[in-house]
mmCIF file of C-alpha atoms in Angstrom:
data_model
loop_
_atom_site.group_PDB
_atom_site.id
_atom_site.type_symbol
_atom_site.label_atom_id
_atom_site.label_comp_id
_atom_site.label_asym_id
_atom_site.label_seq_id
_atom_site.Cartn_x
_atom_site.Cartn_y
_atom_site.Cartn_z
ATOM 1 C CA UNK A 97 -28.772 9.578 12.476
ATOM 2 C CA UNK A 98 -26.620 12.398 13.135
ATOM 3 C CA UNK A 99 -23.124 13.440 11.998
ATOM 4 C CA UNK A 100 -19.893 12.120 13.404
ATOM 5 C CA UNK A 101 -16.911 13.299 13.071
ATOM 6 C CA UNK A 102 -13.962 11.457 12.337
ATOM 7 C CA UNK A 103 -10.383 11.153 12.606
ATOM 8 C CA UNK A 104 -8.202 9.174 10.237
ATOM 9 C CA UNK A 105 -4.145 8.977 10.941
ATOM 10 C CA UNK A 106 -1.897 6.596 8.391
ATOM 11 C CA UNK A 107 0.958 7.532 6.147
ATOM 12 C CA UNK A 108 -0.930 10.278 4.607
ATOM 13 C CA UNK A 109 0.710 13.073 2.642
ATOM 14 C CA UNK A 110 3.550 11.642 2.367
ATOM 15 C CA UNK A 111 3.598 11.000 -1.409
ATOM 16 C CA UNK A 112 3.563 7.212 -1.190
ATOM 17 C CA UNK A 113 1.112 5.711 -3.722
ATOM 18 C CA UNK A 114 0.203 2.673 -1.305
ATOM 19 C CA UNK A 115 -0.888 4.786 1.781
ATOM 20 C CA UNK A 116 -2.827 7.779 -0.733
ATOM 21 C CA UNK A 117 -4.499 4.551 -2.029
ATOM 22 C CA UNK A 118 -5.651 3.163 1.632
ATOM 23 C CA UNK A 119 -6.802 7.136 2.264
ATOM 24 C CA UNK A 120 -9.082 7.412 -0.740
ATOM 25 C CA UNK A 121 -10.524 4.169 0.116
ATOM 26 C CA UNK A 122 -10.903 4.786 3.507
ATOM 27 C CA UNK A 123 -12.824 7.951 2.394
ATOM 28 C CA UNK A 124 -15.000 6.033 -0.200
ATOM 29 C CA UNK A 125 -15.865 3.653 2.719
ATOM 30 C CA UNK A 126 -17.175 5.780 5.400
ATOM 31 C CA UNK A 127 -20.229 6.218 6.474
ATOM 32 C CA UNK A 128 -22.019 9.348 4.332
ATOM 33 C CA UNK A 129 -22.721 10.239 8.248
ATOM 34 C CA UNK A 130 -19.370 10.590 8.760
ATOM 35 C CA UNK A 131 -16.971 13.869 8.439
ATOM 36 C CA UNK A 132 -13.881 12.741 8.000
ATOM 37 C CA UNK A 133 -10.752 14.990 9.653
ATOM 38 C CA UNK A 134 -7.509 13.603 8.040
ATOM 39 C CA UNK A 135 -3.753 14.071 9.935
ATOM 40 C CA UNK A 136 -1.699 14.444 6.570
ATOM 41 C CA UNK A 137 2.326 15.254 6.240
ATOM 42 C CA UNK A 138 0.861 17.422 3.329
ATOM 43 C CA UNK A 139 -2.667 19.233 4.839
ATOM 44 C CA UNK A 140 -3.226 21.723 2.154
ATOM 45 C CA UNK A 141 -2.462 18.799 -0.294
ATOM 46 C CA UNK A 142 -4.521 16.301 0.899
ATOM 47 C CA UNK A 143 -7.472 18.764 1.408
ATOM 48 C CA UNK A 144 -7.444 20.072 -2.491
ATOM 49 C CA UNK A 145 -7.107 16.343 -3.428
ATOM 50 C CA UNK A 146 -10.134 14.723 -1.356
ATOM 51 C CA UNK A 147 -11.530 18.109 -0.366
ATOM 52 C CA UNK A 148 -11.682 17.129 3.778
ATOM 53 C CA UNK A 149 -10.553 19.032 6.693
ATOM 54 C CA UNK A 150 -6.794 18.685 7.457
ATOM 55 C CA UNK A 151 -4.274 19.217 10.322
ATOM 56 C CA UNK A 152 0.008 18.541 10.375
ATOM 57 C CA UNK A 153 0.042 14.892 11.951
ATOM 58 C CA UNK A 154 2.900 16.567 13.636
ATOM 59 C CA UNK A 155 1.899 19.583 15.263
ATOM 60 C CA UNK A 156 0.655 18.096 18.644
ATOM 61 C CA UNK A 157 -1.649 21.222 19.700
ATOM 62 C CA UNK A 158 -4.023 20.949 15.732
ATOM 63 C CA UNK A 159 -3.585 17.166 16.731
ATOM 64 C CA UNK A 160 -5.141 17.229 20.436
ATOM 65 C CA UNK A 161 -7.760 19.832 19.205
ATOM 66 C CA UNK A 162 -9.119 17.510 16.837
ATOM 67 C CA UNK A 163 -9.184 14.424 18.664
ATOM 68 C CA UNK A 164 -11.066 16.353 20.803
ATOM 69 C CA UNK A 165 -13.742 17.557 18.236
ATOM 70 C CA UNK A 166 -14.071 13.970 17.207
ATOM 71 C CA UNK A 167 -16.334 11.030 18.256
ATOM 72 C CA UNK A 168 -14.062 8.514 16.139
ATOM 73 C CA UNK A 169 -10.625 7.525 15.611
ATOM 74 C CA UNK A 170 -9.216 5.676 13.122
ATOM 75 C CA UNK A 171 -5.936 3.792 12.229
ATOM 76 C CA UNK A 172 -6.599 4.351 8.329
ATOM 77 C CA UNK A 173 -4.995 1.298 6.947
ATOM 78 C CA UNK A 174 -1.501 -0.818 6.212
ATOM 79 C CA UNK A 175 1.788 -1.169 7.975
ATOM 80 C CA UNK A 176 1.755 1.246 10.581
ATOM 81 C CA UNK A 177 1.881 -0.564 13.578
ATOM 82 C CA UNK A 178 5.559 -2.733 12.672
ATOM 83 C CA UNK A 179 8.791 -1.215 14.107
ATOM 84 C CA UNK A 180 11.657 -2.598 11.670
ATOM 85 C CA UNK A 181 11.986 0.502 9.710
ATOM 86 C CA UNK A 182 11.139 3.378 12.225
ATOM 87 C CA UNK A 183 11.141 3.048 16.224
ATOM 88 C CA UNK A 184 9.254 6.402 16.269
ATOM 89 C CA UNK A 185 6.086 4.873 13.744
ATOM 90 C CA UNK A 186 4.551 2.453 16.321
ATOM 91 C CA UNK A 187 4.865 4.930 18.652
ATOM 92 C CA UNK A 188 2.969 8.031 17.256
ATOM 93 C CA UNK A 189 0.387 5.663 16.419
ATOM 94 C CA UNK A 190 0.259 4.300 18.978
ATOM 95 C CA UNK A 191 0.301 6.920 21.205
ATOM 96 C CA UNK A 192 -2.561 8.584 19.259
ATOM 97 C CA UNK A 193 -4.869 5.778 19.548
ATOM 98 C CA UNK A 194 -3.878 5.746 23.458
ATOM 99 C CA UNK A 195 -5.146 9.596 23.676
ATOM 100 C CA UNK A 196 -8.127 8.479 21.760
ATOM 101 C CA UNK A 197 -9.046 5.724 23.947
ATOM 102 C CA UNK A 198 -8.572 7.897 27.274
ATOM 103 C CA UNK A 199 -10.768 10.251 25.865
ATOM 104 C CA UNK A 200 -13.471 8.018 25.072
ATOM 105 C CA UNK A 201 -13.696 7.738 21.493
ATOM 106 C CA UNK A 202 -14.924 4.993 19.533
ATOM 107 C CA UNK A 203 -11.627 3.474 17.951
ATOM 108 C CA UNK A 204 -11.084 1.664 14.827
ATOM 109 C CA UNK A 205 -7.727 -0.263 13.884
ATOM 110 C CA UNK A 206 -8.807 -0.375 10.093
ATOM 111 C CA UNK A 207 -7.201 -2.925 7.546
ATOM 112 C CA UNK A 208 -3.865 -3.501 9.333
ATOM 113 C CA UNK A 209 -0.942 -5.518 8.112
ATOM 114 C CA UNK A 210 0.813 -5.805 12.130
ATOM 115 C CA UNK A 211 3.991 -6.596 12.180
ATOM 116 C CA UNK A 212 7.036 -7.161 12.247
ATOM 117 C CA UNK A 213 6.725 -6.161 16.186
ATOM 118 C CA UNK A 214 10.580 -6.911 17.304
ATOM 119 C CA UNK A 215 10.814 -4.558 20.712
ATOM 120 C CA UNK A 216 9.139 -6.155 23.671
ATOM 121 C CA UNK A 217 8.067 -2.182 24.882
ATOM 122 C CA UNK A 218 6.030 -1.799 20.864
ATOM 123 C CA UNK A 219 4.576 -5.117 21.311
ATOM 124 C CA UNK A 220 3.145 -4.819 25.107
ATOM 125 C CA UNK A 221 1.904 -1.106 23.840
ATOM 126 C CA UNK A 222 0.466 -2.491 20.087
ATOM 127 C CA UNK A 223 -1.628 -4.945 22.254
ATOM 128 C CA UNK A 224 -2.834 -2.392 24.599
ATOM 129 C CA UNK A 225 -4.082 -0.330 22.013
ATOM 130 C CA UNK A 226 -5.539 -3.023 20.067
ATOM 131 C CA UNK A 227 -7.283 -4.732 23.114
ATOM 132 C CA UNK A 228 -8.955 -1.300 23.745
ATOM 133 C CA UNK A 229 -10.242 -0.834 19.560
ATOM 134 C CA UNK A 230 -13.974 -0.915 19.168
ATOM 135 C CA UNK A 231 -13.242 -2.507 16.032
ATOM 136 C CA UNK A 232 -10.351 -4.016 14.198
ATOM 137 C CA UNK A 233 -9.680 -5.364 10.607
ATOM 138 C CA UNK A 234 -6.554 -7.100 9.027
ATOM 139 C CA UNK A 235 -5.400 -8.349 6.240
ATOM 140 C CA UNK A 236 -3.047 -10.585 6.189
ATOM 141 C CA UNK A 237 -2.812 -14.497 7.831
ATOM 142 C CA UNK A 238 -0.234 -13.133 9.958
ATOM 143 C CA UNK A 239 -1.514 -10.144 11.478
ATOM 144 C CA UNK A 240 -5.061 -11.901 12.023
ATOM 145 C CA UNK A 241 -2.928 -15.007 14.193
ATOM 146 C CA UNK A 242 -1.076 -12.192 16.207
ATOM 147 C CA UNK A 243 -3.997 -10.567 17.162
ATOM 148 C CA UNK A 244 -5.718 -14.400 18.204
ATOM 149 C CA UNK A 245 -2.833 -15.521 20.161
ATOM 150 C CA UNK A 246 -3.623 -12.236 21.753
ATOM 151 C CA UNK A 247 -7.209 -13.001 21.788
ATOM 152 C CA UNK A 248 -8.415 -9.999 20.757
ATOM 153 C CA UNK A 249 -11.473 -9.891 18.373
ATOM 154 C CA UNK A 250 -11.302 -8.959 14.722
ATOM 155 C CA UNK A 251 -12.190 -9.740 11.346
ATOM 156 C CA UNK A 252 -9.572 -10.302 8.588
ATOM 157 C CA UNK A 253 -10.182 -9.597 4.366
ATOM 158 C CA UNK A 254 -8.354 -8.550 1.676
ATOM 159 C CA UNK A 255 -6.197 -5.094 1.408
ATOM 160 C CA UNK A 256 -8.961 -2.617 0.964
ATOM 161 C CA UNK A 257 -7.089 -1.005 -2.219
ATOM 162 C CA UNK A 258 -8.707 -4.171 -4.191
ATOM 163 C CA UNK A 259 -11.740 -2.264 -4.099
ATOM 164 C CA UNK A 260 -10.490 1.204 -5.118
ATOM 165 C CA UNK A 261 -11.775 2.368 -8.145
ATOM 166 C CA UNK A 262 -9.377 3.305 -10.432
ATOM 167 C CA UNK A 263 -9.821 6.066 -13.252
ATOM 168 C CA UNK A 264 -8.695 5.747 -17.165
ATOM 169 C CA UNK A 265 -5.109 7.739 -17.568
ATOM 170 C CA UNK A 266 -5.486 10.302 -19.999
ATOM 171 C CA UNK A 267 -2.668 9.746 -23.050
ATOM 172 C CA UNK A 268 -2.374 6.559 -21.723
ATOM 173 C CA UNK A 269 -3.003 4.733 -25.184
ATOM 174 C CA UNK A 270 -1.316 7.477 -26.850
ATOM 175 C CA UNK A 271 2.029 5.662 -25.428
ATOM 176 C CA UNK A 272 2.922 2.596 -27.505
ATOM 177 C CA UNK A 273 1.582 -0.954 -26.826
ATOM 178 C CA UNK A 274 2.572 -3.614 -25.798
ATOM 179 C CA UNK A 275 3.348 -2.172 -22.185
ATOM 180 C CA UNK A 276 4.771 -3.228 -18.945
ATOM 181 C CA UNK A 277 5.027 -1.222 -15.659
ATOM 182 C CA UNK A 278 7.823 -1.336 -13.464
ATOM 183 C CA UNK A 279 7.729 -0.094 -9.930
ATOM 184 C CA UNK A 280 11.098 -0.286 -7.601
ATOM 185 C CA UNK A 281 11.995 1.492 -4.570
ATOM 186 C CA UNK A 282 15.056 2.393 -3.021
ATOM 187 C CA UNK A 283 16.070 0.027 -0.277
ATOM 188 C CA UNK A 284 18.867 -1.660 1.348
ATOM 189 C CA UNK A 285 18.040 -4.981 -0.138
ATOM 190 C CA UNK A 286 18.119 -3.247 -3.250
ATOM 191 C CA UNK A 287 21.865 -2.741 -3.968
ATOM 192 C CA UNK A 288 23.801 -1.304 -6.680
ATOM 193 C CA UNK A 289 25.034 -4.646 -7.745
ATOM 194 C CA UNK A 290 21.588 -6.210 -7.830
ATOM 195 C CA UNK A 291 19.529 -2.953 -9.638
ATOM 196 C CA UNK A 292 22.500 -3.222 -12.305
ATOM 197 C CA UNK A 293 21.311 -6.899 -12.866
ATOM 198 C CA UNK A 294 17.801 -5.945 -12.845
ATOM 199 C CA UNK A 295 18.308 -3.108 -15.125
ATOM 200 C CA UNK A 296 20.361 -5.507 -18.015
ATOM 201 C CA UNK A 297 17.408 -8.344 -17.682
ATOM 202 C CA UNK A 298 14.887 -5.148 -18.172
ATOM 203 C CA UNK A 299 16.974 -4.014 -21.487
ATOM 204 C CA UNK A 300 16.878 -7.692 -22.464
ATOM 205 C CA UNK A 301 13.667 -8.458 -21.851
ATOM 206 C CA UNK A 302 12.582 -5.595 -23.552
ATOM 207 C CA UNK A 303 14.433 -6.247 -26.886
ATOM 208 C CA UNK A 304 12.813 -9.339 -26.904
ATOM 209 C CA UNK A 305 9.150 -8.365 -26.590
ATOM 210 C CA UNK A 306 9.734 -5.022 -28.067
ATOM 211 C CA UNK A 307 7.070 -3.544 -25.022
ATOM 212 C CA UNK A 308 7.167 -0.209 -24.024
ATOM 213 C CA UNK A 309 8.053 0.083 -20.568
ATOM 214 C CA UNK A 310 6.293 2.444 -17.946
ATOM 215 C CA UNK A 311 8.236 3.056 -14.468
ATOM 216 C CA UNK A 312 5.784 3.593 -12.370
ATOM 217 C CA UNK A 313 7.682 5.780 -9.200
ATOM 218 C CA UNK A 314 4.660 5.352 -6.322
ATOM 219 C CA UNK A 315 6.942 7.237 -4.243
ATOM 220 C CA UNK A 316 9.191 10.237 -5.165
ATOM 221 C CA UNK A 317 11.139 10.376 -2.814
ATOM 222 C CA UNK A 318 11.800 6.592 -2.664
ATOM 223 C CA UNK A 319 11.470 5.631 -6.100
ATOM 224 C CA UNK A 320 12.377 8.485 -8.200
ATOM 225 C CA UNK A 321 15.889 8.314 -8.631
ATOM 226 C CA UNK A 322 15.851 4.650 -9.494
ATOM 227 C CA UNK A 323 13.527 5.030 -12.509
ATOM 228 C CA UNK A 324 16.007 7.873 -13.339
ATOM 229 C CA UNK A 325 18.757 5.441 -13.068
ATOM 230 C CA UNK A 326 16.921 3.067 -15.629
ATOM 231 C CA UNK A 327 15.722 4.995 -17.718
ATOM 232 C CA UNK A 328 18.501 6.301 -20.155
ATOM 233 C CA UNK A 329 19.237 2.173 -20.185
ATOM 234 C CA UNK A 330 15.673 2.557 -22.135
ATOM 235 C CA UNK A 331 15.874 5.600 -24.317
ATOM 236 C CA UNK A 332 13.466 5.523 -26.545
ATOM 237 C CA UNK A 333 11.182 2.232 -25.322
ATOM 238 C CA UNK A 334 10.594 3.610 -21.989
ATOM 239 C CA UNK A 335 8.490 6.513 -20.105
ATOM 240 C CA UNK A 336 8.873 7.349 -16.281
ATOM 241 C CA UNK A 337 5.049 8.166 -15.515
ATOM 242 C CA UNK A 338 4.674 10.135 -11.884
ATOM 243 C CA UNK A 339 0.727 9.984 -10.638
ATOM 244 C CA UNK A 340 0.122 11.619 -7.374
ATOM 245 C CA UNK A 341 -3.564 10.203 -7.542
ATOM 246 C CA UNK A 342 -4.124 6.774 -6.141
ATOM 247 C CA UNK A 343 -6.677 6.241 -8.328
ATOM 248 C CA UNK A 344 -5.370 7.441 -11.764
ATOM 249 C CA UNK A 345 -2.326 5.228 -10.447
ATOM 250 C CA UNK A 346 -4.880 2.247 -10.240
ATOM 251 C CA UNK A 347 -5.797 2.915 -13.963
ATOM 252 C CA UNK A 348 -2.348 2.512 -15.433
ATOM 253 C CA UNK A 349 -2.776 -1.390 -15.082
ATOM 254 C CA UNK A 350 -5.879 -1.406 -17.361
ATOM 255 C CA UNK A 351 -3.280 -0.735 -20.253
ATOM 256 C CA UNK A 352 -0.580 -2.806 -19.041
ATOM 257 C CA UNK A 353 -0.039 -6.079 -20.253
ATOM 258 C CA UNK A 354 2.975 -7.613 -17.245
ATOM 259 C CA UNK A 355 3.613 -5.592 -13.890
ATOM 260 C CA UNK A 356 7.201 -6.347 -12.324
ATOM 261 C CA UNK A 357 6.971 -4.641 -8.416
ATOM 262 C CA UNK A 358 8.459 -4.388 -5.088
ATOM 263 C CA UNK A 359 5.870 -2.675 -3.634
ATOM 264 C CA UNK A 360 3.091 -4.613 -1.872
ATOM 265 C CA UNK A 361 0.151 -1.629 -3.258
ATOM 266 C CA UNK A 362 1.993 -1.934 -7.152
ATOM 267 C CA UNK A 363 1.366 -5.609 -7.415
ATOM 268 C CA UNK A 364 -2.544 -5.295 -5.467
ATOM 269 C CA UNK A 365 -3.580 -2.529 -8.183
ATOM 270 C CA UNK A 366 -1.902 -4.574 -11.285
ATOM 271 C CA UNK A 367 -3.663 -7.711 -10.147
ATOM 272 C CA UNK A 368 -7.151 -6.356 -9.447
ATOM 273 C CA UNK A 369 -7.128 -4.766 -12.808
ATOM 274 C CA UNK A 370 -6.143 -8.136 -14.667
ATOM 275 C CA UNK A 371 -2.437 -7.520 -15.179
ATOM 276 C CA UNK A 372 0.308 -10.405 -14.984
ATOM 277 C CA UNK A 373 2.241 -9.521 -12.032
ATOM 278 C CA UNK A 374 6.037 -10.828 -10.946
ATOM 279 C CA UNK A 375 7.392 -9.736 -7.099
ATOM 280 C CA UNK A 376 10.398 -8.652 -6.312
ATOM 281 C CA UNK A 377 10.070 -8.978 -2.131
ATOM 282 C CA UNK A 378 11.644 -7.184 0.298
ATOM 283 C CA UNK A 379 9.465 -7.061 2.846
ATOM 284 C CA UNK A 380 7.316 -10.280 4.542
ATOM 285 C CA UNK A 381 3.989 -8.791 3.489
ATOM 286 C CA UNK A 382 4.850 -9.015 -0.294
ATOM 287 C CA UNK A 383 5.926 -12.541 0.360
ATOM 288 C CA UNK A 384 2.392 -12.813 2.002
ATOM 289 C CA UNK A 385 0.521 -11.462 -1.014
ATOM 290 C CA UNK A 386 2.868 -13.835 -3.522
ATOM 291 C CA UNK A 387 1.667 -16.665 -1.067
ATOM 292 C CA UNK A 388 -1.674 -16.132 -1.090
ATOM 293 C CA UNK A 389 -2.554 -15.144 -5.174
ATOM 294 C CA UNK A 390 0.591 -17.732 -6.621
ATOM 295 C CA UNK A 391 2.338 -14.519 -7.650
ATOM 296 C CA UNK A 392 5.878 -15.797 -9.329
ATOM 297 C CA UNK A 393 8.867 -14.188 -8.092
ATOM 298 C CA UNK A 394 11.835 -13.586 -6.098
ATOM 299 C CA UNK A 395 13.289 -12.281 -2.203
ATOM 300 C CA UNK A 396 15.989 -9.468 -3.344
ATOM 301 C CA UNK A 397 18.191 -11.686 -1.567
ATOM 302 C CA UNK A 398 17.680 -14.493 -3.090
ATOM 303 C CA UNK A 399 17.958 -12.692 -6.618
ATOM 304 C CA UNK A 400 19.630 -14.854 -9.690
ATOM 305 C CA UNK A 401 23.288 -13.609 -10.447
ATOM 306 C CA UNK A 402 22.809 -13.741 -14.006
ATOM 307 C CA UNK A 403 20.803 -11.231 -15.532
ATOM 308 C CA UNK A 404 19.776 -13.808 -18.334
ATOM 309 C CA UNK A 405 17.983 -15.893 -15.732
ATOM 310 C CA UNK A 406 16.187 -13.010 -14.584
ATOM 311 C CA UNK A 407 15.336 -11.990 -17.867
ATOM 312 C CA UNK A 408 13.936 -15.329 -19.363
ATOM 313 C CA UNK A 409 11.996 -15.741 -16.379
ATOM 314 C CA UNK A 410 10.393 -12.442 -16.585
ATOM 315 C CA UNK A 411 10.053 -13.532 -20.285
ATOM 316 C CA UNK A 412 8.502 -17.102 -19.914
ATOM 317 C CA UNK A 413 5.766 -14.989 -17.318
ATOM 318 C CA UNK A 414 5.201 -12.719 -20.544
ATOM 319 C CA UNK A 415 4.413 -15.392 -22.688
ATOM 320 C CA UNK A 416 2.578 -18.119 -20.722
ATOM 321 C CA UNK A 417 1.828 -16.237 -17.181
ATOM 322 C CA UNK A 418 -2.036 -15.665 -16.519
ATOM 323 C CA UNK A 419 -3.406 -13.347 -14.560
ATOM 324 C CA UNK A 420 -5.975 -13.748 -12.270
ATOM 325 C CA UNK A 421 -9.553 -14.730 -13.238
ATOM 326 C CA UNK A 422 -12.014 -12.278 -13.654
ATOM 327 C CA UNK A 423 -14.242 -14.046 -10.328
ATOM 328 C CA UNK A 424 -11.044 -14.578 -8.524
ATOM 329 C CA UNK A 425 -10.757 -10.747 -8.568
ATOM 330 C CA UNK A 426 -14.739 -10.079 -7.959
ATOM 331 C CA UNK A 427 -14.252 -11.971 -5.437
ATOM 332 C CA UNK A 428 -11.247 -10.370 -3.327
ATOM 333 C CA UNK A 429 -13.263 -6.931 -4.174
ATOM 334 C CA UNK A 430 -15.974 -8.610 -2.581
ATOM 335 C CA UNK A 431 -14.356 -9.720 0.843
ATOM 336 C CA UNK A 432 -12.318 -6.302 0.468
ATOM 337 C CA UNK A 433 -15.993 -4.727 0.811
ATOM 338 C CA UNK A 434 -16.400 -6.390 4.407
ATOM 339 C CA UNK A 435 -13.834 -3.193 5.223
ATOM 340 C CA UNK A 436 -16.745 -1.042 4.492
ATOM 341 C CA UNK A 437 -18.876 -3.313 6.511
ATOM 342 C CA UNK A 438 -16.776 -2.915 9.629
ATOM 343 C CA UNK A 439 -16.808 1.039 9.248
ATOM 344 C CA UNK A 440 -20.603 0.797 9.072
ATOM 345 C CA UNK A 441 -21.069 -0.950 12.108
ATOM 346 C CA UNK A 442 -18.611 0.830 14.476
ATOM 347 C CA UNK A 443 -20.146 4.439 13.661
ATOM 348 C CA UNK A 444 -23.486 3.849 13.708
#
């Protein structure tokens, strides 16, 4: 078999934990056939990180050359075809696969979570694009019924990320035990009044259980400034950890006893390594994932107003939560793997 070359476009190089994650999956996936060429916000970055060739997703000239030096194209993974919180995201990507399909390539939507599609103009181009994939996985319910009512062939399994391996963080057990990771990110659901709340539960909580707490930023630029916020709440019983690799960020949950997230990648990684998780949604596919694994926890909107409530729930989860069985987790790696499968069988 001869080498293909291949071109994977996501949220890459952008710093968010979630999309790195989907990336060095993706790449631990492929084909050893394949050469992958990754469109990153960050080339030089991502190229020292995974050691692959790189272009700017954004310079359109790089962009066209290596479409046209490929014999695949890939939609690497997660919520890139939804156009509540960017217009323009639907329609890079999907303009890129377009290109890609008029030039012949063999395309791959890989692992999508579709949706929410709100303008009539995304939705009529997100089913052109997906009608013309050689191959498309999901995973979610939701995106997997879209893409039926559409009836348009694909196979749906669990978020690839289940099936990342992580690595063991160095100093990690140096920190004290017991511990419990905390991931928030800035958003509009997230107000001042309600992080406040959230913050006095997390000082409660943790005078109660004495744990050290980790906040866990996944991305800077989103996340940063709220674990700053909490942190001097915390003084002494609290460390803001900041790991650029998805796979080192994976790790973290093998010493972590409870993980309290909004973000949908925070509460996968906690869950596959055997952590307790609690969700704080603000997005429909964390409400999917709570759905689908029993996950306790709560819409930002619908958030208690009493920061004791929050706390002794949190609390009560400490002390009698379980986390998911050790098959229940072999297995979602498992059905994760048919990802892998799908890659296999497109670029052969």
């Amino acid at each position: 078999m001869g080498t293909m070359r291949a071109l994977l476009s996501g949220y890459y190089g952008k710093g968010n934990g979630g999309d790195e994650a989907l990336l060095a999956t993706l790449l631990q996936m492929l084909p050893s056939h394949v050469t992958p060429v990754v469109l990153s916000g960050n080339p030089k970055e991502t190229r020292d990180r995974y050691n692959v060739e790189t272009h700017n997703r954004m310079a359109m000239l790089p962009v066209l050359q290596a479409l046209r030096s490929c014999d695949a194209f890939i939609w690497g993974g997660g919520s890139l075809i939804q156009d509540v919180t960017s217009t323009i995201s639907p329609l890079y990507y999907g303009g890129l696969m377009t290109l890609a399909q008029t030039m012949n390539l063999k395309t791959i939507a890989w692992a999508q979570g579709i949706g929410p599609l709100v303008r009539p103009q995304t939705r009529w181009l997100a089913k052109r694009n997906f009608a013309g994939c050689t191959k498309i996985s999901v995973r979610d319910r939701a995106s997997a019924a879209l893409l039926s009512d559409w009836q348009i062939p694909h196979i749906i399994a669990p978020d690839p990320v289940w099936a990342l391996q992580g690595k063991s963080v160095p100093g990690l057990a140096d920190l004290p035990a017991p511990r419990v990771a905390v991931t928030l990110r800035s958003h509009p659901q997230l107000t001042a009044k309600r992080l406040a709340k959230l913050t006095k539960a997390l000082v409660d909580f943790q005078t109660a259980t004495q744990a050290f707490i980790l906040l866990l930023p996944f991305q800077k630029s989103e996340d940063l400034g709220i674990a700053q916020a909490i942190q001097p709440h915390l003084a002494d019983v609290s460390q803001i950890l900041c790991l650029e690799d998805p796979q080192l960020l994976k790790g973290v949950y093998r010493g972590v006893e409870m993980a309290i997230g909004m973000r949908l990648h925070s509460l996968i990684m906690a869950a596959a390594e055997g952590c307790r998780c609690f969700a704080l949604s603000y997005d429909p596919k964390v409400n999917r994932l709570m759905e689908d694994l029993a996950i306790p926890g709560w819409d930002l909107d619908n958030l208690p107003d009493d920061a004791n409530i929050i706390s002794k729930t949190w609390l009560e989860h400490y002390a009698n939560g379980e986390p998911l069985l050790s098959a229940q987790i072999q297995s979602l790696i498992d059905r994760a793997l048919t990802h892998r499968d799908l890659l296999s069988e497109a670029l052969n």
